[in-house]
XYZ file of C-alpha atoms in Angstrom:
444
model
C -12.457 -9.448 -4.909
C -15.655 -11.437 -4.683
C -14.290 -13.814 -7.328
C -11.006 -14.350 -5.498
C -12.696 -14.864 -2.139
C -15.099 -17.358 -3.753
C -12.219 -19.304 -5.317
C -10.429 -19.445 -1.963
C -13.598 -20.652 -0.252
C -13.910 -23.463 -2.805
C -10.282 -24.489 -2.270
C -10.759 -24.481 1.502
C -13.819 -26.682 1.108
C -12.247 -29.134 -1.343
C -8.775 -29.467 0.191
C -9.447 -28.790 3.844
C -7.224 -25.712 3.973
C -7.765 -22.704 6.178
C -6.190 -19.635 4.640
C -4.756 -17.129 7.099
C -3.718 -14.274 4.817
C -4.424 -13.041 1.290
C -1.763 -10.862 -0.371
C -2.749 -8.802 -3.423
C -0.047 -7.396 -5.691
C -1.790 -4.228 -6.854
C -4.650 -2.927 -9.007
C -6.896 -3.651 -6.055
C -9.316 -0.815 -6.989
C -10.686 0.151 -3.575
C -13.546 2.214 -5.017
C -15.870 3.477 -2.275
C -18.494 5.111 -4.489
C -18.886 6.482 -8.004
C -16.977 9.628 -7.083
C -13.812 7.554 -6.661
C -13.948 6.382 -10.278
C -12.850 9.879 -11.340
C -9.522 9.205 -9.578
C -8.773 5.910 -11.318
C -6.549 5.702 -14.397
C -8.817 3.537 -16.498
C -10.444 4.331 -19.832
C -13.926 5.690 -19.166
C -15.639 2.848 -21.014
C -13.927 0.332 -18.711
C -14.610 2.111 -15.428
C -16.690 -0.077 -13.194
C -17.720 0.116 -9.565
C -17.126 -3.610 -8.966
C -17.840 -4.812 -5.402
C -15.291 -3.299 -3.010
C -17.826 -0.645 -1.983
C -19.795 -3.367 -0.196
C -16.795 -4.136 2.038
C -16.269 -0.420 2.665
C -19.920 0.183 3.593
C -20.094 -2.850 5.870
C -22.561 -4.746 3.707
C -19.906 -7.460 3.403
C -16.832 -8.427 5.408
C -13.669 -9.926 3.959
C -13.584 -13.619 4.918
C -9.763 -13.598 5.023
C -7.386 -10.948 6.343
C -6.188 -9.173 3.184
C -3.220 -6.896 2.517
C -2.337 -5.185 -0.750
C 0.029 -2.757 -2.425
C -1.118 -0.140 -4.901
C -0.806 -0.593 -8.647
C -1.435 1.705 -11.590
C -5.211 1.240 -11.702
C -6.360 2.324 -8.253
C -8.787 4.666 -6.536
C -5.808 6.969 -6.064
C -7.710 9.653 -4.173
C -8.661 7.228 -1.416
C -5.208 5.673 -1.162
C -3.599 9.133 -0.917
C -5.286 9.483 2.489
C -3.170 6.561 3.752
C 0.447 7.247 2.715
C 1.781 5.137 5.608
C -0.802 2.418 5.126
C -4.083 1.676 6.834
C -7.391 -0.157 6.680
C -9.445 0.625 3.572
C -12.216 -1.566 4.983
C -12.441 -3.959 7.931
C -9.863 -6.768 7.484
C -8.445 -5.193 4.289
C -5.115 -3.393 4.806
C -3.342 -1.142 2.295
C 0.455 -1.054 2.660
C 0.827 2.635 1.756
C 3.583 4.005 -0.471
C 6.033 1.614 1.216
C 5.790 -0.407 4.393
C 6.954 -3.366 6.441
C 4.511 -5.269 8.624
C 4.666 -8.492 10.595
C 2.187 -11.324 10.524
C 2.498 -14.558 12.513
C 6.257 -14.151 12.714
C 6.651 -13.279 9.024
C 8.203 -9.999 7.929
C 6.332 -8.648 4.887
C 7.528 -5.581 2.964
C 5.626 -3.751 0.262
C 6.123 -1.025 -2.353
C 3.198 0.475 -4.259
C 3.076 1.828 -7.795
C 5.125 1.546 -10.972
C 8.352 3.196 -12.087
C 8.523 6.477 -13.994
C 11.865 8.262 -14.318
C 10.341 11.751 -14.511
C 8.553 11.464 -11.167
C 11.059 9.273 -9.326
C 12.888 12.000 -7.365
C 9.855 14.165 -6.616
C 7.805 14.268 -3.448
C 4.298 12.874 -3.078
C 2.469 16.040 -4.138
C -0.730 14.612 -5.652
C -4.131 14.742 -3.975
C -7.738 15.393 -5.027
C -8.939 17.550 -6.616
C -6.314 16.678 -9.223
C -5.350 19.558 -11.499
C -5.611 17.276 -14.545
C -5.459 13.629 -15.556
C -1.667 13.694 -15.502
C -1.761 13.957 -11.695
C -4.046 10.928 -11.479
C -1.321 9.073 -13.383
C 1.696 10.452 -11.530
C 0.069 9.708 -8.167
C 0.895 6.013 -8.559
C 4.489 6.488 -9.685
C 7.115 5.102 -7.306
C 9.233 7.676 -5.482
C 12.909 7.394 -4.630
C 12.313 8.208 -0.953
C 10.289 4.996 -0.547
C 12.811 2.809 -2.385
C 15.653 4.414 -0.417
C 13.943 3.679 2.883
C 13.385 0.051 1.904
C 17.079 -0.308 1.061
C 17.844 0.410 4.727
C 16.319 -2.949 5.618
C 19.556 -4.633 4.595
C 21.394 -6.259 7.523
C 24.839 -5.426 8.857
C 27.643 -5.200 6.286
C 29.177 -8.544 7.245
C 25.896 -10.474 7.114
C 25.468 -12.267 3.794
C 23.713 -15.342 5.126
C 20.354 -14.109 6.392
C 17.067 -13.326 4.672
C 15.857 -10.272 6.609
C 12.624 -10.048 4.592
C 10.355 -13.063 4.242
C 7.983 -11.692 1.600
C 8.372 -8.636 -0.640
C 5.284 -7.417 -2.496
C 5.411 -5.004 -5.438
C 3.187 -4.289 -8.410
C 6.034 -3.624 -10.836
C 8.664 -6.287 -11.516
C 12.263 -5.556 -10.522
C 14.158 -4.831 -13.748
C 16.483 -7.702 -14.606
C 14.418 -10.414 -12.939
C 13.735 -12.058 -16.318
C 17.396 -13.135 -16.442
C 16.707 -15.559 -13.583
C 13.713 -17.309 -15.150
C 12.609 -18.777 -18.465
C 13.041 -15.667 -20.592
C 12.339 -17.477 -23.854
C 9.022 -18.826 -22.595
C 8.101 -15.324 -21.451
C 8.932 -13.903 -24.890
C 6.876 -16.576 -26.620
C 3.939 -15.519 -24.464
C 4.626 -11.776 -24.668
C 6.839 -11.156 -27.737
C 6.405 -7.376 -27.481
C 8.462 -7.466 -24.237
C 11.602 -8.070 -26.295
C 12.482 -4.401 -26.857
C 12.013 -3.407 -23.192
C 14.011 -6.403 -21.958
C 16.829 -5.692 -24.398
C 17.076 -2.068 -23.221
C 16.600 -2.808 -19.516
C 13.225 -1.066 -19.390
C 11.009 -3.933 -18.286
C 10.240 -3.227 -14.654
C 11.591 -0.930 -11.975
C 15.382 -0.409 -12.284
C 15.653 0.700 -8.654
C 14.221 -2.366 -6.928
C 16.645 -5.093 -8.007
C 19.104 -3.649 -5.495
C 16.493 -4.176 -2.777
C 16.280 -7.817 -3.847
C 20.053 -8.290 -3.734
C 20.524 -6.548 -0.381
C 17.466 -7.671 1.591
C 17.263 -11.147 0.002
C 13.526 -11.799 0.450
C 12.553 -15.456 0.536
C 9.602 -14.634 -1.724
C 9.051 -11.696 -4.085
C 5.492 -11.368 -5.408
C 4.483 -9.035 -8.259
C 1.833 -8.504 -10.936
C 1.332 -5.656 -13.469
C 2.405 -7.284 -16.757
C -0.583 -9.641 -17.065
C 1.479 -12.786 -17.347
C 2.630 -15.444 -14.895
C 6.402 -15.688 -14.539
C 8.658 -17.458 -12.046
C 12.342 -16.957 -11.290
C 14.887 -18.115 -8.730
C 17.581 -15.658 -7.649
C 20.559 -17.183 -5.776
C 22.473 -15.088 -3.257
C 26.235 -15.543 -3.258
C 28.177 -15.602 -0.025
C 31.546 -13.998 0.595
C 34.715 -15.744 1.759
C 33.089 -19.159 1.523
C 30.456 -18.341 4.138
C 27.055 -20.009 4.207
C 24.734 -18.683 1.524
C 21.394 -17.048 2.195
C 18.302 -18.811 0.889
C 17.450 -17.871 -2.715
C 14.664 -15.467 -3.583
C 11.673 -17.137 -5.200
C 10.091 -14.590 -7.549
C 6.558 -15.031 -8.826
C 4.477 -12.686 -10.954
C 0.780 -13.438 -11.259
C -1.663 -12.888 -14.117
C -5.047 -11.170 -14.228
C -7.892 -12.814 -12.251
C -9.737 -14.233 -15.234
C -10.505 -17.850 -16.235
C -7.604 -20.072 -17.322
C -4.987 -17.614 -16.071
C -2.492 -18.140 -13.238
C -3.770 -15.379 -10.951
C -3.615 -17.192 -7.621
C -0.755 -18.934 -5.831
C -1.103 -20.872 -2.597
C 1.939 -20.742 -0.318
C 1.810 -23.263 2.513
C 4.475 -22.209 4.967
C 3.764 -24.367 7.993
C 4.784 -27.529 6.084
C 8.086 -25.963 4.999
C 9.272 -24.128 8.103
C 12.420 -26.197 8.517
C 13.391 -26.066 4.837
C 12.835 -22.312 4.755
C 14.458 -21.833 8.163
C 11.447 -19.885 9.345
C 10.960 -19.426 13.057
C 7.190 -19.338 13.428
C 5.635 -20.465 16.686
C 2.582 -22.719 16.642
C 0.682 -20.118 18.641
C 1.831 -17.102 16.586
C -0.820 -14.401 16.508
C -2.598 -14.083 13.175
C -2.636 -10.296 13.413
C -0.784 -7.523 11.659
C 1.783 -5.553 13.618
C 4.227 -2.776 12.816
C 7.847 -3.685 12.186
C 10.129 -1.929 14.720
C 13.029 -1.553 12.276
C 10.757 0.074 9.699
C 9.316 2.419 12.318
C 12.837 3.464 13.297
C 13.708 4.099 9.644
C 10.585 6.224 9.150
C 11.405 8.263 12.227
C 15.094 8.830 11.467
C 14.454 9.745 7.805
C 11.428 11.933 8.471
C 13.339 15.077 7.521
C 13.361 13.876 3.908
C 9.571 13.550 3.662
C 8.393 15.887 0.920
C 5.259 16.912 -0.965
C 7.243 19.052 -3.401
C 6.932 18.798 -7.181
C 10.637 19.540 -7.511
C 13.336 16.889 -7.430
C 14.698 16.145 -3.968
C 17.960 14.236 -3.802
C 18.876 12.048 -0.858
C 22.243 11.821 0.940
C 24.817 9.457 -0.510
C 27.751 7.676 1.101
C 30.014 10.430 -0.244
C 28.185 13.215 1.592
C 29.311 14.574 4.947
C 25.873 14.170 6.519
C 24.482 10.863 7.721
C 23.645 8.588 4.809
C 23.197 5.207 6.505
C 19.894 5.119 8.364
C 19.880 1.501 9.384
C 18.614 1.820 12.951
C 21.054 2.114 15.819
C 20.491 0.347 19.132
C 19.289 3.588 20.708
C 16.835 4.217 17.847
C 15.397 0.727 18.236
C 15.210 1.196 22.004
C 13.160 4.347 21.452
C 10.733 2.376 19.278
C 10.468 -0.292 21.992
C 9.233 2.422 24.353
C 6.147 2.834 22.145
C 4.827 -0.410 23.606
C 2.425 -2.702 21.769
C 3.071 -2.635 18.001
C -0.132 -4.415 16.990
C -1.785 -2.430 14.208
C -5.029 -1.064 15.686
C -8.276 -1.957 13.955
C -9.270 1.686 13.623
C -10.944 1.827 10.217
C -13.269 4.797 9.716
C -15.326 5.811 6.683
C -14.089 9.099 5.272
C -16.035 9.303 2.008
C -19.735 8.453 2.246
C -20.435 4.800 1.498
C -22.636 3.835 -1.404
C -25.773 2.360 0.096
C -27.632 1.733 -3.138
C -26.446 1.611 -6.734
C -28.891 3.962 -8.459
C -28.810 6.066 -11.657
C -28.452 9.170 -9.498
C -25.504 7.682 -7.619
C -23.724 7.173 -10.926
C -23.760 10.933 -11.527
C -21.616 11.617 -8.456
C -18.889 14.221 -8.957
C -15.252 13.532 -8.215
C -14.694 12.539 -4.574
C -13.202 15.147 -2.275
C -10.045 14.855 -0.198
C -10.239 13.888 3.474
C -8.107 13.859 6.580
C -7.933 10.211 7.510
C -7.819 9.576 11.280
C -5.690 6.464 10.813
C -2.893 8.533 9.282
C -3.226 11.254 11.915
C -3.081 8.742 14.773
C -0.127 6.834 13.330
C 1.995 9.915 12.609
C 1.243 11.452 16.004
C 2.086 8.173 17.766
C 5.388 7.754 15.901
C 6.235 11.457 15.857
C 6.642 11.874 12.097
C 5.301 14.192 9.412
C 1.693 13.619 8.383
C 1.611 13.726 4.562
C -2.185 13.544 4.616
C -2.270 16.718 6.726
C 0.454 18.422 4.683
C -1.461 17.796 1.460
C -4.736 18.919 3.021
C -3.137 22.216 4.009
C -2.087 22.923 0.405
C -5.755 23.461 -0.482
C -7.844 23.592 2.706
C -10.936 24.857 0.902
C -11.156 21.504 -0.851
C -10.977 19.227 2.168
C -14.302 17.643 3.014
C -15.685 16.640 6.385
C -15.239 12.911 6.851
C -18.389 10.824 6.794
C -17.682 9.166 10.148
C -17.547 12.589 11.825
C -20.980 13.501 10.523
C -22.400 10.111 11.476
C -20.999 10.238 15.011
C -22.111 13.806 15.551
C -25.704 13.222 14.551
C -25.833 9.881 16.358
C -25.344 11.718 19.666
C -28.296 14.113 19.396
C -28.136 14.955 23.100
C -25.098 17.123 22.424
C -26.530 18.987 19.430
C -28.371 22.253 19.862
C -29.328 23.954 16.618
C -29.367 27.321 18.378
C -25.850 26.996 19.755
C -23.399 29.675 18.698
C -20.768 26.990 18.135
C -21.259 25.725 14.607
C -21.107 22.138 13.509
C -17.918 22.947 11.669
C -16.253 24.437 14.730
C -16.920 21.195 16.580
C -15.155 19.411 13.754
C -12.142 21.722 14.142
C -12.457 22.944 10.568
C -12.360 26.620 9.717
C -14.053 26.936 6.342
C -17.846 26.984 6.716
C -18.430 26.081 3.084
C -16.717 22.742 3.212
C -18.519 19.991 1.431
C -20.147 17.010 3.032
C -20.478 14.528 0.206
C -23.296 12.099 -0.349
C -22.976 8.816 -2.173
C -25.210 10.047 -4.988
C -23.775 13.528 -5.279
C -23.144 16.219 -2.735
C -24.793 18.873 -0.620
C -23.113 21.973 0.703
C -23.632 23.032 4.291
C -23.737 26.764 4.942
C-alpha cells in the first residue's frame, strides 16, 4: 500500500488532483502481525509482512480514504472478524463478504473472494484456528447467499433504464465478460486463458447476472494479473430509453510497467454519466438503506454450516423476492443516521517492532470484533462473528483493545478483587490467551 499511496501522492503533486477515495479490488493483505501470515494462502517462501501493520498499529495513517474487497491472498483470519465489513485500520474499510455503501452520493457495491463450485452453497463456517490449510483456502470462496443478496439490488421489474449501482467491486471477473472486450488481445497476453474461456470457466459464473440486472456504471476487478477493459450495453424493452452501459475494467498487479492503477474523475463527467452528486456531498462512507433492509429481511438464511443450504426460488411457496418493501425501508429509516461510525479497535496485538522473535509468532487467535457486534445489534441481525466464536469458545482470545483499556484505567483495578480480569471482560474461560506481537502469554 505504501507504493500505491506514494504513486497517488506524486500524481496529486504533478497534476493538481486531490483524490477523495481509493478502491482496491482484492489481495489487500491486511496483515497485523506475523501471526496473521499463517492465515494467508501464499507459498511460505513468498509470505511477507509488508507494511499494512504500520497502519493497523497507528504508526502510519492512510492519506486517502480506502475501501477494499477481499481476494484469494488475504489475512483471512482477520477479515473473518468483519463479515459485514468494517475498519481494518483508521481510514481503511473492508467491505465484508458482500456490501453496499454510499460515498458522496455514489452507491458502491462489493463482493469478496473468488468462485469455487464446491463451497458455493455452504455457509461461512471458517475461522481460526483453521483445522487445516484447506479451510484457509475455502474461507475466501464466494458464497451463494452473498451473491443472492446482491441480486436483490435490481430495481422494479418494469425499470430497464436506470443504473441502480454506480460502482461494483469484485476480485474475480464475472464469467463471460471477455465477450464484451478485446478477447484476442487478452489471449495474446494470456494464451493459457483459452481453455477456461472456451469452457466458460474464466471468472465467477454467478455474477454476470448481477451485472445484467443491476447495471453498474463501472465494474472493477483484479485477480487475473492482467489489465482488461470491456463495455457491456444494456438493452431496453419496448423501445424504452436504455440504461447507461457498464464499463468493466480489470487491473494488473502493482508492479512497474503494469496497468495497476486507474484514475476515475467523476466530477467532470456528472452530466454525461447522469450522476446526481451535490457540490457539498459529504466525503464519508455511509450504509445503504436498501442493503440494510435486504440484510434484515434475509437474516434467516445466514448460516455457518458446512452443509449446502439452498435458497428460495420463484417457484417456491415461501417468499423469494426480498427487494425491500416500503414498510421495510421505513423501518430502516427509523435507525436514524446511517453514517458508518469510525469505531476501529485493535483486536490482535499490533506489531510494534519487527524483530527475530516477532517472526516466530504462532498463528493468530480468533477475536470478537466490536464493530461486528455493534453493527449486528444495531440492525437486529445474526452476528456471524459471535456464532463462529461460540463454535470453539476455548480458542477465542481477549481483544488487545480490551486489555489496553483495562490497564490504562488503573484506578479501577484491584489485584485482590474476587472479580477476575476475565469476568470483567465477560469471558468465561480463564485460560484464554492474550496474544503478544512476538508470541503469546497465557493468563491464569
